[in-house]
Coordinates of C-alpha atoms and ligand atoms in Angstrom, one line a residue:
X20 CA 200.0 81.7 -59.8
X21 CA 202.9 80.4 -62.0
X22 CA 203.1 83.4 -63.9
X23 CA 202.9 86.0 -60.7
X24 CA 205.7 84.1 -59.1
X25 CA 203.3 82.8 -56.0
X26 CA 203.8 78.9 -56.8
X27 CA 207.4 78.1 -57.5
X28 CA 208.2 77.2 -61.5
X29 CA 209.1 73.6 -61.2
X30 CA 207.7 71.9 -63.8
X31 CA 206.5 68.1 -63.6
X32 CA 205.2 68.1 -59.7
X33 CA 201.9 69.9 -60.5
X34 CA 198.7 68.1 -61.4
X35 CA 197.8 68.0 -64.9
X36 CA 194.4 68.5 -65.1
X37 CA 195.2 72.2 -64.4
X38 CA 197.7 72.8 -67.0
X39 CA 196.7 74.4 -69.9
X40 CA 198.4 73.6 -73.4
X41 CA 201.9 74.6 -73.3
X42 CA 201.9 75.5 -70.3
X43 CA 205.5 75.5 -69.1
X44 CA 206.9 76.9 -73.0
X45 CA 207.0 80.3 -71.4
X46 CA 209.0 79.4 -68.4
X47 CA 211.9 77.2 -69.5
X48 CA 214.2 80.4 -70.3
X49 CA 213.0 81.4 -67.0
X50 CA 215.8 82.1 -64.0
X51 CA 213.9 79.9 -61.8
X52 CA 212.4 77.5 -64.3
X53 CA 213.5 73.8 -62.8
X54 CA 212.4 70.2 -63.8
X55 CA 211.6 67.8 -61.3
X56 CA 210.7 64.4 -61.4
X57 CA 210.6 61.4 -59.2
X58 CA 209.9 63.5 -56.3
X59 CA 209.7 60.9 -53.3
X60 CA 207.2 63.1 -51.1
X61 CA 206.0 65.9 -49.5
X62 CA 206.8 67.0 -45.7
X63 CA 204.0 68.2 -44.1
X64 CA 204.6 69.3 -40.6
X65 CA 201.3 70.4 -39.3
X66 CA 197.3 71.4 -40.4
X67 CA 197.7 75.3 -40.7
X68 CA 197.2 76.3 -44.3
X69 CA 199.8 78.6 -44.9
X70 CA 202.2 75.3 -44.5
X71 CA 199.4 72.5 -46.2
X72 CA 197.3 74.8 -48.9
X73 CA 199.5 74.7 -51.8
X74 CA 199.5 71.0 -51.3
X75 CA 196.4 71.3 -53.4
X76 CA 198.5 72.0 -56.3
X77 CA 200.7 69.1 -56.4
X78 CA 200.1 65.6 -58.3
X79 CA 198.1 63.4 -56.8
X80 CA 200.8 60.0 -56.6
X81 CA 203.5 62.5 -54.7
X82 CA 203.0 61.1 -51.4
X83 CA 202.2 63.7 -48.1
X84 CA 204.0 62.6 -45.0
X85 CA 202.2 63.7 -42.1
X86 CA 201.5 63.1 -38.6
X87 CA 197.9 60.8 -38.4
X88 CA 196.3 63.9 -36.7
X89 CA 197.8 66.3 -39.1
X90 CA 196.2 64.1 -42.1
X91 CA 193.1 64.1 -40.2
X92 CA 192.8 67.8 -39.4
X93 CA 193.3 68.5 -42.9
X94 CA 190.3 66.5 -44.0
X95 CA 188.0 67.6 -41.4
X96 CA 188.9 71.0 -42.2
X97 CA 188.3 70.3 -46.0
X98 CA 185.3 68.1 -45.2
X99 CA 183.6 71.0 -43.6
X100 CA 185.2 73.9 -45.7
X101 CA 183.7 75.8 -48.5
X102 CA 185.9 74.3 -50.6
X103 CA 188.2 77.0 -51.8
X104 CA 191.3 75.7 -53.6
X105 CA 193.8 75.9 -51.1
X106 CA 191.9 73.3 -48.9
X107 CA 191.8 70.5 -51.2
X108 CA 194.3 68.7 -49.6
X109 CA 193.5 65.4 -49.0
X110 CA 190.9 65.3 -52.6
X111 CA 190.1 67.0 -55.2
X112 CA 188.1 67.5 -57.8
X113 CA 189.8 67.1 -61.5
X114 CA 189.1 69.4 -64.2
X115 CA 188.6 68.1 -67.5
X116 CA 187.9 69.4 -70.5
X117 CA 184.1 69.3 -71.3
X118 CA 182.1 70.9 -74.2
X119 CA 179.6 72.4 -72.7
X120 CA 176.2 72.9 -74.5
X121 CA 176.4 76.2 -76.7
X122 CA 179.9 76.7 -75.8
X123 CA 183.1 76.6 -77.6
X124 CA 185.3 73.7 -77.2
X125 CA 188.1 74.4 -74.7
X126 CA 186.0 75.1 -71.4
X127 CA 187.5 73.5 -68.3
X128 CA 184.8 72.5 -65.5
X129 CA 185.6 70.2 -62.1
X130 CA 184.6 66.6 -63.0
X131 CA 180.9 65.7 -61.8
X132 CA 181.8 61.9 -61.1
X133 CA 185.1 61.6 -59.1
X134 CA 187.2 63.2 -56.2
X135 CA 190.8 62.3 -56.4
X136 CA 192.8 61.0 -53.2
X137 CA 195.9 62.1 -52.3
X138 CA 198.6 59.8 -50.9
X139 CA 199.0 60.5 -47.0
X140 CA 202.0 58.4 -45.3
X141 CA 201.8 58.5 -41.7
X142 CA 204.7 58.3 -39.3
X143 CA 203.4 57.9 -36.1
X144 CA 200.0 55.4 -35.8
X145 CA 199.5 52.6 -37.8
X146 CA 196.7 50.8 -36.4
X147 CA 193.9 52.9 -36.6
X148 CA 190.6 52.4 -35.1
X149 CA 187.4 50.7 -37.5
X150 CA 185.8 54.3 -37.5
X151 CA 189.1 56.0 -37.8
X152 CA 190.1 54.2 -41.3
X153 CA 185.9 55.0 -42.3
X154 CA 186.1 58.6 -41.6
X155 CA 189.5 58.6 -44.0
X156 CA 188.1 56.8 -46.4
X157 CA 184.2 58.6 -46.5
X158 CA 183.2 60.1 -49.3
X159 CA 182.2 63.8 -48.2
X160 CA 181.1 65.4 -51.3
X161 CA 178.0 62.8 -52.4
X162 CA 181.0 62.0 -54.9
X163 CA 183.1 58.2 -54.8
X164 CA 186.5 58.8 -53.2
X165 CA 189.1 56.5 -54.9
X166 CA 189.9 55.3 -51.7
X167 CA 193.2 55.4 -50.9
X168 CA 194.4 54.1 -47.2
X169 CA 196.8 55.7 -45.4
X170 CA 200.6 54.4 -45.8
X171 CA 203.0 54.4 -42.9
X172 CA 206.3 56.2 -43.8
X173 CA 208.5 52.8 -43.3
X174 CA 208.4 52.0 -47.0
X175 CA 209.8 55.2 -48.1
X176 CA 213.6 54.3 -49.5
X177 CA 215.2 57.6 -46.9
X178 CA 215.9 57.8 -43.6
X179 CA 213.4 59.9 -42.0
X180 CA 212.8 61.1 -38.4
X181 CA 209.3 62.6 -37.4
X182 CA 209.7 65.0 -34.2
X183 CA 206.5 65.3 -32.7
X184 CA 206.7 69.5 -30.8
X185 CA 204.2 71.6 -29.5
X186 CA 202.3 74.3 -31.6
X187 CA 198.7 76.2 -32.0
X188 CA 197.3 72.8 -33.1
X189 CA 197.4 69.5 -32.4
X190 CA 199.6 67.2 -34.7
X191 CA 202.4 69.5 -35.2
X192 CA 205.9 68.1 -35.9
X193 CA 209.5 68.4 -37.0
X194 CA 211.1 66.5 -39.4
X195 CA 214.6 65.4 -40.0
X196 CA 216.1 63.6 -43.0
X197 CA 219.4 62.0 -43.7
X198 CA 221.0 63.3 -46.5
X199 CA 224.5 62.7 -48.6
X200 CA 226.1 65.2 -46.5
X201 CA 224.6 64.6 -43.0
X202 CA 221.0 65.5 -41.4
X203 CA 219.1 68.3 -42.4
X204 CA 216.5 69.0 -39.7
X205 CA 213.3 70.8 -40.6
X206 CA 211.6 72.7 -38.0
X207 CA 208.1 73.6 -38.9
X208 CA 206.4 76.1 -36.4
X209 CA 207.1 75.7 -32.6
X210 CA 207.0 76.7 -29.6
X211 CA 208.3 75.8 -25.4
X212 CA 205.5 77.8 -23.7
X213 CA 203.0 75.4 -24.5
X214 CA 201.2 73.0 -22.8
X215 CA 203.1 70.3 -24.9
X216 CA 206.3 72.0 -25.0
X217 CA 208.4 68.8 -23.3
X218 CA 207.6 67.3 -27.2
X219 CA 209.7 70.3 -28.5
X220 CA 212.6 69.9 -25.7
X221 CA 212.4 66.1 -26.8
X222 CA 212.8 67.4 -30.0
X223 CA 215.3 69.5 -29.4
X224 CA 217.6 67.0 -27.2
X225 CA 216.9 64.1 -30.2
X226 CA 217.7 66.7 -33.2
X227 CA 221.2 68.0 -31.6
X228 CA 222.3 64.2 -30.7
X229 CA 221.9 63.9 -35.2
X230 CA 224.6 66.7 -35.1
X231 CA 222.6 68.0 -38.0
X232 CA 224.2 69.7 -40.7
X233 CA 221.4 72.3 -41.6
X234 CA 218.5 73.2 -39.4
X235 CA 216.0 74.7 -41.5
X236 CA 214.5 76.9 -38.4
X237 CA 211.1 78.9 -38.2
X238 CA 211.2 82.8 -36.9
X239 CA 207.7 84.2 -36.4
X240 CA 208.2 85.9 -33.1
X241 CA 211.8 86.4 -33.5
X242 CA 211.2 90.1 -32.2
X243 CA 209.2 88.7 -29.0
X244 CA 210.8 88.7 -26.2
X245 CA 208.7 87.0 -23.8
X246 CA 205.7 84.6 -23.9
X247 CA 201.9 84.4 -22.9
X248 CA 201.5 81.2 -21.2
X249 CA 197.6 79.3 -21.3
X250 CA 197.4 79.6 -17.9
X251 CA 197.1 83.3 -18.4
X252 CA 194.7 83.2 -21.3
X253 CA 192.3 81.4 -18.8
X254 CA 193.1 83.7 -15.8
X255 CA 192.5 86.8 -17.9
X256 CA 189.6 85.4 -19.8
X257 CA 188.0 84.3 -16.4
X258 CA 187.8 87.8 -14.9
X259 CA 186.4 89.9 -18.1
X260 CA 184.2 87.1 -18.6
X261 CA 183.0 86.6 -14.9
X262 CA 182.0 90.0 -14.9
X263 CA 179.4 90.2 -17.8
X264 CA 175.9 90.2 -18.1
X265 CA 174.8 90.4 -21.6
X266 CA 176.2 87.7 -24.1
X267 CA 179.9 86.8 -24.6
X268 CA 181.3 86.1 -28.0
X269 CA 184.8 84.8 -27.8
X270 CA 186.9 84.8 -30.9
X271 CA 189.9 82.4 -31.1
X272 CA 190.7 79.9 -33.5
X273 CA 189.0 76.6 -32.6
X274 CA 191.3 74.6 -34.1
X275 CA 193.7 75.3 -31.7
X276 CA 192.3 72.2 -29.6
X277 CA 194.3 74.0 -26.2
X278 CA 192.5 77.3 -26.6
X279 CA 189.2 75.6 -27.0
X280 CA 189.9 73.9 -24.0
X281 CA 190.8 77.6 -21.8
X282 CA 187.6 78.2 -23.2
X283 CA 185.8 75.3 -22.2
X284 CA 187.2 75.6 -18.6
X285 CA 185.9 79.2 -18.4
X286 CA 182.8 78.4 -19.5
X287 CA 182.6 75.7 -16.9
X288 CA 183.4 78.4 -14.2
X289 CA 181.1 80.7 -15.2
X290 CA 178.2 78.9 -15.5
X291 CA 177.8 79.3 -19.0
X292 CA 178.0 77.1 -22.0
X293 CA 180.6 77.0 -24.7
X294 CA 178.4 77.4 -28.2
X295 CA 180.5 76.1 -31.5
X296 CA 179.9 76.2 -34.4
X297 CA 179.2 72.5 -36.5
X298 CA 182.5 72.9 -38.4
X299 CA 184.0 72.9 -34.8
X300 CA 182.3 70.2 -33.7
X301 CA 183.1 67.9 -36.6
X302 CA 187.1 69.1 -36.0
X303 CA 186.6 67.9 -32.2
X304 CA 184.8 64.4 -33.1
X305 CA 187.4 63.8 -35.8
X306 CA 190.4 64.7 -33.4
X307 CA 188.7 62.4 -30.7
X308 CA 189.4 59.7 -33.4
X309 CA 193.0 59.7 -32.3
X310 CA 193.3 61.5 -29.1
X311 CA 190.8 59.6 -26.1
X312 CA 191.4 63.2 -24.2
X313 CA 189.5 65.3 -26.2
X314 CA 186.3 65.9 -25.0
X315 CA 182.8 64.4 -25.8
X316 CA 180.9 66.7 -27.0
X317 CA 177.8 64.1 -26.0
X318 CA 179.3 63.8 -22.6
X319 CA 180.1 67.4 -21.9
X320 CA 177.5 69.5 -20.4
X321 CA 179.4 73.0 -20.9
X322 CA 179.5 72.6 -24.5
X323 CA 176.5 73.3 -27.3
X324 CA 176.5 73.6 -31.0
X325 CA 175.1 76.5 -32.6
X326 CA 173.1 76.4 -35.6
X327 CA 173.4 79.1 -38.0
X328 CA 170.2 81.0 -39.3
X329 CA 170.2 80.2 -43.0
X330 CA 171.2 76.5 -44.1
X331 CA 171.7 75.1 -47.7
X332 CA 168.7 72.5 -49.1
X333 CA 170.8 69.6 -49.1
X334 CA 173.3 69.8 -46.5
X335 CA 176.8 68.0 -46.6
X336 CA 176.9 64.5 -44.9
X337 CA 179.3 65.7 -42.3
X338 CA 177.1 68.8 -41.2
X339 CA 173.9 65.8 -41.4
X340 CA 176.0 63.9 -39.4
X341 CA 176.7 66.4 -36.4
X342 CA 173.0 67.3 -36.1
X343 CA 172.1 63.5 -36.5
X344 CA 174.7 62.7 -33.8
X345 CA 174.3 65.6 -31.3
X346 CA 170.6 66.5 -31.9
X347 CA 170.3 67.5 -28.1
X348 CA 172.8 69.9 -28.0
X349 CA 172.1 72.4 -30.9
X350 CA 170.7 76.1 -30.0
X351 CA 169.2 78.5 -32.4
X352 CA 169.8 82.6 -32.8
X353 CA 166.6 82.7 -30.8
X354 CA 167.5 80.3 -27.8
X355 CA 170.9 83.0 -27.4
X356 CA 168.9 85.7 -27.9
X357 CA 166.2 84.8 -24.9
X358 CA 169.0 84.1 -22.5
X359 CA 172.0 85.7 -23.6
X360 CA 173.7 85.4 -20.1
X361 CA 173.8 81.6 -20.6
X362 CA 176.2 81.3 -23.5
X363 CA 179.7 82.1 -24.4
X364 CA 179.5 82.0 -28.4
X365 CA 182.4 80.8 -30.2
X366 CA 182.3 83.4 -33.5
X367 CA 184.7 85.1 -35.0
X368 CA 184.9 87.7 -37.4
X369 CA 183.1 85.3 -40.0
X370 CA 179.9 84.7 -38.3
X371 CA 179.1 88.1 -37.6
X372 CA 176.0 87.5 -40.2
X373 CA 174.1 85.8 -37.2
X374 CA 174.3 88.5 -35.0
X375 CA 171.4 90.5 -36.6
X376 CA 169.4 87.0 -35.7
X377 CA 170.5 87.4 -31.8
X378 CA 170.1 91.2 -31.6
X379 CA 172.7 91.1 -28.9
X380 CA 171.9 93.2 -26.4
X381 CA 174.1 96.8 -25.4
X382 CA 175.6 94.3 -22.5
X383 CA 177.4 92.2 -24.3
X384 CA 181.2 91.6 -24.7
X385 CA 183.3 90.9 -27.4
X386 CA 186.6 88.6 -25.7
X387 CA 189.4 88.6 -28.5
X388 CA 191.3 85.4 -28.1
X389 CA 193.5 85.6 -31.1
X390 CA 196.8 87.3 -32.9
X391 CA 196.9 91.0 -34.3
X392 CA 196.1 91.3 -38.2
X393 CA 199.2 90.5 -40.0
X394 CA 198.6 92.1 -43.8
X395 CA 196.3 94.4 -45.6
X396 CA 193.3 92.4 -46.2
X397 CA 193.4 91.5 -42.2
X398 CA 193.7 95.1 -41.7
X399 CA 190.3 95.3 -43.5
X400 CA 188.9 92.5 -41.7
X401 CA 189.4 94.4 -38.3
X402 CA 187.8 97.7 -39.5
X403 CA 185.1 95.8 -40.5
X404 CA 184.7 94.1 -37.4
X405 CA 184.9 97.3 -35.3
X406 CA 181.8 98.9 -37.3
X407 CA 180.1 95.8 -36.3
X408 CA 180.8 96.1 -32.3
X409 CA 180.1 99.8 -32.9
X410 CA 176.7 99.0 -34.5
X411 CA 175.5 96.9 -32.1
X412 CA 177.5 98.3 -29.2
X413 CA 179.2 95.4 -28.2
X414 CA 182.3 96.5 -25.6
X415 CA 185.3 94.4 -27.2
X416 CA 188.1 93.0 -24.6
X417 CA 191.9 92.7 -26.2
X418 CA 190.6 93.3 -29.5
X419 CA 193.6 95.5 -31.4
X420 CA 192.8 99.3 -31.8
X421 CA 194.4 101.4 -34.6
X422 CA 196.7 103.9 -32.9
X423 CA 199.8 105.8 -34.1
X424 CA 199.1 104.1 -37.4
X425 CA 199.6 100.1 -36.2
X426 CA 197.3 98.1 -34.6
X427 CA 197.5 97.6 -31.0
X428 CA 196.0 95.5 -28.0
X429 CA 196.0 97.9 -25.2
X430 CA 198.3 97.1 -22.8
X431 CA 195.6 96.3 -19.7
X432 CA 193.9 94.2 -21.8
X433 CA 197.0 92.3 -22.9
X434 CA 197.5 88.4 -22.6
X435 CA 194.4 86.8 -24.0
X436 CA 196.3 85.0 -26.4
X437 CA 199.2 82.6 -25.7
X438 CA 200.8 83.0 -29.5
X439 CA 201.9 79.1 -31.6
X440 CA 205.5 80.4 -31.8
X441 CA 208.4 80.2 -29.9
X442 CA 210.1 84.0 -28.7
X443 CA 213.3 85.3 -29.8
X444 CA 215.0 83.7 -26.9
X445 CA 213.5 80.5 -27.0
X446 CA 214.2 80.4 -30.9
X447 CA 218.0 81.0 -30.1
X448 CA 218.0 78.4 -27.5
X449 CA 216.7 76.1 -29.9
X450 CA 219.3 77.0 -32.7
X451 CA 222.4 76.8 -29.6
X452 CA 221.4 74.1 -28.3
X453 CA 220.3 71.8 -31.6
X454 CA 224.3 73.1 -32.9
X455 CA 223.8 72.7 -36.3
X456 CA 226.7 73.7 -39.2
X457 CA 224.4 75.7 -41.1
X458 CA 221.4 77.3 -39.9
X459 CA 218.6 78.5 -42.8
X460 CA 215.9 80.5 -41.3
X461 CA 212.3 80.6 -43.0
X462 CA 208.9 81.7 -41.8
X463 CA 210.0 84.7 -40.7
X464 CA 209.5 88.9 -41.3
X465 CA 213.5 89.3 -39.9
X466 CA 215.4 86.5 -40.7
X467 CA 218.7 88.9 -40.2
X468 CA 217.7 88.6 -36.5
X469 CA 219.5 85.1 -36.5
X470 CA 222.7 86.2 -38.2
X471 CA 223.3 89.0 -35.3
X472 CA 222.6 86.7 -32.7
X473 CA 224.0 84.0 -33.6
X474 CA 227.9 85.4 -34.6
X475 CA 229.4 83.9 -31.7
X476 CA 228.1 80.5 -31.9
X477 CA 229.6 78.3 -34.6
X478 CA 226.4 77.8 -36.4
X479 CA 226.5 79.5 -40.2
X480 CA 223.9 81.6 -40.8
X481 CA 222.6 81.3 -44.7
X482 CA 219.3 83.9 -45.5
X483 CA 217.2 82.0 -48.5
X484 CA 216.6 84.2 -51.5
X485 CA 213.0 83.6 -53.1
X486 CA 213.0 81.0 -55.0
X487 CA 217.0 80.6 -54.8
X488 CA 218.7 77.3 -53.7
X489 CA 220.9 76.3 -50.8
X490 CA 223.6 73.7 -51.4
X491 CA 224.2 71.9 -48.3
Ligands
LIG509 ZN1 201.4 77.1 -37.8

């Protein structure tokens, strides 16, 4: 990744145990090539992993500053992952150099005895409940964790502000940071349409009274110029789901607590229940940790847990643990299959191996709760997942169709998916009314959109170059 350019050439903030000898000899000369030590932290500002996954990379003592329900989300989602690199962000397994039997010295295989603990610092909750501070601490992998608490950000030798704003899952924040030459306020993703979206006026109001010097500003929807509110979601997903028969599979990314509710309430309304998946579940119990609102799954009637056809001999404890805990609630392929008007399943593309199992019948409907694909391999992702609908003749609702050579959701079957980012608009509200003297936009596909629209305003525009630096 180093040598590709996809993780930055800064040597000294990597963990060890994956260098290999002489590592960093080929990239001193390099353009890029820096040296950083002492680095004080990392700021995390929510669960999604194209902001957390390369946190996997870094040294284990470089502290994570997080939101408690960012930290949390992270290790349920690793807990109950497959374990691919880019999600060991709260552990990990070390390498070490081992010689195997038969084999050449020089082999590097994960460690069999320890998972390592990264430092999380929290900035919002510092007493946590008894069974909050186990699930931190729980060893997931049958292996010890060295168990390392959770810090609160007080100690840290910086002024620091943690701006809590509304996003597609829970936890999200801004941050802001005094610096030699005034604050520099950091964004992360956002949005005002939200249910939560008074966090990101607070945000907003509390950022622009720092008179910031930079504003380090997200600009995923730049080109949007209006938003999908919930309310919506659930008023277009109650009528095509109201009106089927056969099974319903809705695909929208649990994780995004909100949604999951929309979904909930629909299932509710329709008599039907809401089928997870365990992952899901264990994301839920964990975020009830923290937040009394979410629901009980034990308590909630419209909700079940689905349990997937094939299983591995010695499940993880977490997956023991939601069987163990909600034994009553679990359904099979073959409970679906029998009454397939019962059940709204919670699948997405991923879990299309069950279907075979439930032999859906031709009544069913495919709801499509989520964002168009964004790159190539998504692209692939979607053909795939139309051969599958067309093999078992599923009728999809606001799923994207390839036409004119983009993918598209037709436009009746629009506004199944209230989108984690803030419009055009909204994002040049934000920018206007936060005033900062410099304005660096990331996260985004046209960052130019922000240096025509924002001429008029005071605020300097600066574009980041890859890998560049911006002197504040
Ligand atoms: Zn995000």
């Amino acid at each position: 990744m180093l040598v590709m350019g996809l993780l930055p050439q800064l040597e000294g903030i990597y963990r060890t145990d994956l260098e290999t000898e002489n590592l960093w000899q080929q990239f001193r000369r390099a353009e890029h090539y820096r040296k950083l030590e002492d680095i004080d932290g990392v700021l995390l500002t929510h669960a999604h992993l194209d902001h957390s996954g390369h946190i996997s990379f870094l040294k284990e003592d470089i502290p994570v500053y997080a939101t408690a329900t960012t930290a949390f989300i992270a290790k349920a989602m690793q807990d109950s992952g497959k374990a691919p690199f880019d999600q060991q962000v709260c552990y990990f397994t070390p390498r070490v150099e081992e010689c195997l039997e038969g084999w050449k010295q020089g082999a590097y295989v994960t460690s069999s005895r320890e998972d390592r603990q990264r430092r999380f610092c929290v900035a919002d909750r510092l007493e946590l409940s008894e069974e909050a501070e186990k699930f931190w601490e729980k060893a997931t992998r049958k292996k010890k964790l060295g168990s390392q608490s959770l810090d609160d950000i007080g100690r840290c030798s910086f002024n620091l502000r943690c701006f809590p704003v509304d996003h597609s899952i829970p936890g999200a924040c801004s941050w802001g940071i005094e610096t030699s030459s005034g604050w520099v306020i950091y964004s992360g993703d956002l949005r005002l349409h939200g249910r939560h979206g008074k966090l990101t006026e607070s945000m907003i109001k509390e950022a622009a009274q720092l008179h910031p010097r930079a504003l380090i500003l997200e600009g995923t929807n730049v080109d949007k110029t209006s938003n999908v509110y919930e309310q919506e979601v659930y008023e277009n997903g109650f009528k095509a789901i109201n009106g089927a028969r056969g099974l319903v599979i809705a695909d929208f990314s649990p994780r995004d607590v909100n949604r999951l509710l929309t979904f909930l309430h629909i299932a509710r309304d329709t008599k039907r229940k809401l089928t997870i998946l365990p992952k899901d579940a264990y994301l839920l119990k964990t975020m009830r940790l923290l937040e009394p609102e979410i629901p009980d799954i034990a308590q909630e009637d419209a909700i079940a847990i689905y349990q997937k056809t094939t299983a591995s001999k010695s499940p993880d404890s977490w997956l023991r643990s939601i069987y163990q805990d909600y034994s009553s609630k679990i359904v099979l392929a073959k409970d679906v299959s029998s009454n397939q008007g019962d059940f709204i399943l919670c699948f997405s593309f991923w879990d299309l191996n069950e279907l075979p199992s439930i032999q859906p019948r031709a009544d069913s409907l495919y709801v499509f709760s989520s964002s168009e694909p964004h790159n190539e391999e998504q692209e692939m992702d979607f053909w795939r997942l139309h051969h599958w609908l067309e093999h078992f003749r599923l009728q999809a609702y606001g799923l994207p169709l390839y036409r004119n050579g983009k993918w598209e959701i037709p436009e009746e079957e629009k506004g199944l998916h209230a989108s984690g980012h803030a419009c055009g608009p909204d994002l040049l509200r934000i920018a206007r009314e936060i005033q900062p003297e410099l304005l660096i936009p990331v996260h985004s596909e046209k960052p130019e959109f922000y240096v025509d629209n924002l001429s008029d305003s005071g605020i300097k525009v600066t574009l980041p170059t890859e890998y560049g630096m911006v002197e504040i």
